[in-house]
């Protein structure tokens, strides 16, 4: 638990997807570069689900600062992009924003 927030960690996208199947989460923090499946493919599989988990807020956290990366992440279904290193306040602000936006219906996949 970090700052009163429960977290689970997956060492691959495949494991993370299995965790989403079996557990409930309020948001997903996604890296783009992982062993096996990359973050874009994982985001796509989450957004293709036929249940409420398809609407989970997804925040990409990456060290990649490519010019078009934000647009690319949003096009793949992410709600937010944060560049490493990320301060805890910045992370919690982003989580709050995307959860609030999803709950009021202003962000739709």
PDB file of C-alpha atoms in Angstrom:
ATOM      1  CA  UNK A   1       0.000   0.000   0.000  1.00  0.00           C
ATOM      2  CA  UNK A   2       1.352   3.414  -0.991  1.00  0.00           C
ATOM      3  CA  UNK A   3      -0.145   6.572   0.548  1.00  0.00           C
ATOM      4  CA  UNK A   4      -3.223   4.592   1.579  1.00  0.00           C
ATOM      5  CA  UNK A   5      -3.787   3.248  -1.947  1.00  0.00           C
ATOM      6  CA  UNK A   6      -3.762  -0.490  -2.608  1.00  0.00           C
ATOM      7  CA  UNK A   7      -1.779  -1.612  -5.635  1.00  0.00           C
ATOM      8  CA  UNK A   8      -1.010  -4.841  -7.433  1.00  0.00           C
ATOM      9  CA  UNK A   9       1.860  -5.306  -9.870  1.00  0.00           C
ATOM     10  CA  UNK A  10       2.255  -7.508 -12.930  1.00  0.00           C
ATOM     11  CA  UNK A  11       5.623  -8.272 -14.517  1.00  0.00           C
ATOM     12  CA  UNK A  12       4.102  -8.666 -17.984  1.00  0.00           C
ATOM     13  CA  UNK A  13       1.058  -7.502 -19.908  1.00  0.00           C
ATOM     14  CA  UNK A  14      -0.243 -11.049 -20.086  1.00  0.00           C
ATOM     15  CA  UNK A  15      -0.151 -11.377 -16.294  1.00  0.00           C
ATOM     16  CA  UNK A  16      -1.794  -7.979 -15.924  1.00  0.00           C
ATOM     17  CA  UNK A  17      -4.626  -8.997 -18.233  1.00  0.00           C
ATOM     18  CA  UNK A  18      -5.194 -12.157 -16.180  1.00  0.00           C
ATOM     19  CA  UNK A  19      -5.271 -10.039 -13.022  1.00  0.00           C
ATOM     20  CA  UNK A  20      -7.924  -7.794 -14.578  1.00  0.00           C
ATOM     21  CA  UNK A  21     -10.004 -10.916 -15.289  1.00  0.00           C
ATOM     22  CA  UNK A  22      -9.913 -12.027 -11.675  1.00  0.00           C
ATOM     23  CA  UNK A  23      -9.846  -8.816  -9.655  1.00  0.00           C
ATOM     24  CA  UNK A  24     -11.490  -5.406  -9.487  1.00  0.00           C
ATOM     25  CA  UNK A  25      -9.428  -2.270 -10.050  1.00  0.00           C
ATOM     26  CA  UNK A  26     -10.214   1.439 -10.106  1.00  0.00           C
ATOM     27  CA  UNK A  27      -7.494   2.295 -12.640  1.00  0.00           C
ATOM     28  CA  UNK A  28      -4.613   0.754 -14.566  1.00  0.00           C
ATOM     29  CA  UNK A  29      -1.067   2.092 -14.782  1.00  0.00           C
ATOM     30  CA  UNK A  30       0.460   0.794 -18.013  1.00  0.00           C
ATOM     31  CA  UNK A  31       4.025   0.796 -19.271  1.00  0.00           C
ATOM     32  CA  UNK A  32       4.494   0.580 -23.033  1.00  0.00           C
ATOM     33  CA  UNK A  33       7.630  -1.559 -23.083  1.00  0.00           C
ATOM     34  CA  UNK A  34       7.171  -4.893 -21.371  1.00  0.00           C
ATOM     35  CA  UNK A  35       8.388  -8.408 -22.066  1.00  0.00           C
ATOM     36  CA  UNK A  36       6.143 -10.128 -24.576  1.00  0.00           C
ATOM     37  CA  UNK A  37       3.089  -8.027 -25.395  1.00  0.00           C
ATOM     38  CA  UNK A  38       3.577  -4.253 -25.492  1.00  0.00           C
ATOM     39  CA  UNK A  39       1.380  -1.707 -23.736  1.00  0.00           C
ATOM     40  CA  UNK A  40      -0.475  -0.651 -26.883  1.00  0.00           C
ATOM     41  CA  UNK A  41      -1.631  -4.206 -27.545  1.00  0.00           C
ATOM     42  CA  UNK A  42      -2.623  -4.661 -23.899  1.00  0.00           C
ATOM     43  CA  UNK A  43      -4.640  -1.424 -23.938  1.00  0.00           C
ATOM     44  CA  UNK A  44      -6.391  -2.604 -27.107  1.00  0.00           C
ATOM     45  CA  UNK A  45      -7.326  -5.923 -25.492  1.00  0.00           C
ATOM     46  CA  UNK A  46      -8.723  -4.148 -22.443  1.00  0.00           C
ATOM     47  CA  UNK A  47     -10.781  -1.783 -24.598  1.00  0.00           C
ATOM     48  CA  UNK A  48     -12.143  -4.733 -26.641  1.00  0.00           C
ATOM     49  CA  UNK A  49     -13.629  -6.417 -23.558  1.00  0.00           C
ATOM     50  CA  UNK A  50     -17.387  -6.861 -23.393  1.00  0.00           C
ATOM     51  CA  UNK A  51     -17.755  -5.913 -19.745  1.00  0.00           C
ATOM     52  CA  UNK A  52     -17.396  -2.855 -17.531  1.00  0.00           C
ATOM     53  CA  UNK A  53     -13.645  -3.457 -17.266  1.00  0.00           C
ATOM     54  CA  UNK A  54     -13.324  -2.166 -20.846  1.00  0.00           C
ATOM     55  CA  UNK A  55     -13.936   1.291 -19.376  1.00  0.00           C
ATOM     56  CA  UNK A  56     -11.246   1.145 -16.694  1.00  0.00           C
ATOM     57  CA  UNK A  57      -9.159   4.330 -16.710  1.00  0.00           C
ATOM     58  CA  UNK A  58      -5.705   3.623 -18.172  1.00  0.00           C
ATOM     59  CA  UNK A  59      -2.723   5.841 -17.458  1.00  0.00           C
ATOM     60  CA  UNK A  60       0.407   5.170 -19.491  1.00  0.00           C
ATOM     61  CA  UNK A  61       3.664   5.808 -17.634  1.00  0.00           C
ATOM     62  CA  UNK A  62       6.762   5.757 -19.821  1.00  0.00           C
ATOM     63  CA  UNK A  63      10.226   7.214 -20.274  1.00  0.00           C
ATOM     64  CA  UNK A  64       9.617   7.577 -24.022  1.00  0.00           C
ATOM     65  CA  UNK A  65       9.228  11.280 -24.848  1.00  0.00           C
ATOM     66  CA  UNK A  66       8.454  10.933 -28.568  1.00  0.00           C
ATOM     67  CA  UNK A  67       6.627  13.946 -30.009  1.00  0.00           C
ATOM     68  CA  UNK A  68       3.499  12.074 -31.072  1.00  0.00           C
ATOM     69  CA  UNK A  69       3.345   9.627 -28.167  1.00  0.00           C
ATOM     70  CA  UNK A  70       0.446  11.327 -26.327  1.00  0.00           C
ATOM     71  CA  UNK A  71      -1.721  11.230 -29.450  1.00  0.00           C
ATOM     72  CA  UNK A  72      -0.698   7.631 -30.094  1.00  0.00           C
ATOM     73  CA  UNK A  73      -1.595   6.578 -26.533  1.00  0.00           C
ATOM     74  CA  UNK A  74      -4.971   8.317 -26.679  1.00  0.00           C
ATOM     75  CA  UNK A  75      -5.698   6.772 -30.090  1.00  0.00           C
ATOM     76  CA  UNK A  76      -5.038   3.312 -28.613  1.00  0.00           C
ATOM     77  CA  UNK A  77      -7.489   3.980 -25.778  1.00  0.00           C
ATOM     78  CA  UNK A  78      -5.352   5.336 -22.929  1.00  0.00           C
ATOM     79  CA  UNK A  79      -6.814   8.152 -20.868  1.00  0.00           C
ATOM     80  CA  UNK A  80      -3.591   9.849 -19.821  1.00  0.00           C
ATOM     81  CA  UNK A  81       0.165   9.826 -20.412  1.00  0.00           C
ATOM     82  CA  UNK A  82       2.773  10.592 -17.766  1.00  0.00           C
ATOM     83  CA  UNK A  83       6.505  10.753 -18.464  1.00  0.00           C
ATOM     84  CA  UNK A  84       9.024   9.211 -16.073  1.00  0.00           C
ATOM     85  CA  UNK A  85      10.138  10.199 -13.563  1.00  0.00           C
ATOM     86  CA  UNK A  86       6.678  10.772 -12.118  1.00  0.00           C
ATOM     87  CA  UNK A  87       6.184  12.516  -8.779  1.00  0.00           C
ATOM     88  CA  UNK A  88       3.597  10.884  -6.498  1.00  0.00           C
ATOM     89  CA  UNK A  89       1.501  14.075  -6.478  1.00  0.00           C
ATOM     90  CA  UNK A  90       1.454  14.097 -10.290  1.00  0.00           C
ATOM     91  CA  UNK A  91       0.441  10.421 -10.352  1.00  0.00           C
ATOM     92  CA  UNK A  92      -2.356  10.863  -7.807  1.00  0.00           C
ATOM     93  CA  UNK A  93      -3.622  13.973  -9.642  1.00  0.00           C
ATOM     94  CA  UNK A  94      -3.764  12.014 -12.913  1.00  0.00           C
ATOM     95  CA  UNK A  95      -5.535   9.066 -11.263  1.00  0.00           C
ATOM     96  CA  UNK A  96      -8.098  11.414  -9.734  1.00  0.00           C
ATOM     97  CA  UNK A  97      -8.684  13.187 -13.067  1.00  0.00           C
ATOM     98  CA  UNK A  98      -9.220  10.025 -15.113  1.00  0.00           C
ATOM     99  CA  UNK A  99     -11.429   8.342 -12.516  1.00  0.00           C
ATOM    100  CA  UNK A 100     -13.551  11.489 -12.179  1.00  0.00           C
ATOM    101  CA  UNK A 101     -13.795  11.882 -15.953  1.00  0.00           C
ATOM    102  CA  UNK A 102     -14.843   8.243 -16.427  1.00  0.00           C
ATOM    103  CA  UNK A 103     -17.400   8.407 -13.620  1.00  0.00           C
ATOM    104  CA  UNK A 104     -19.089  11.524 -14.999  1.00  0.00           C
ATOM    105  CA  UNK A 105     -19.207  10.067 -18.512  1.00  0.00           C
ATOM    106  CA  UNK A 106     -17.041  12.731 -20.147  1.00  0.00           C
ATOM    107  CA  UNK A 107     -14.455  10.159 -21.344  1.00  0.00           C
ATOM    108  CA  UNK A 108     -15.853   7.357 -23.410  1.00  0.00           C
ATOM    109  CA  UNK A 109     -14.009   4.639 -25.313  1.00  0.00           C
TER     110      UNK A 109
END
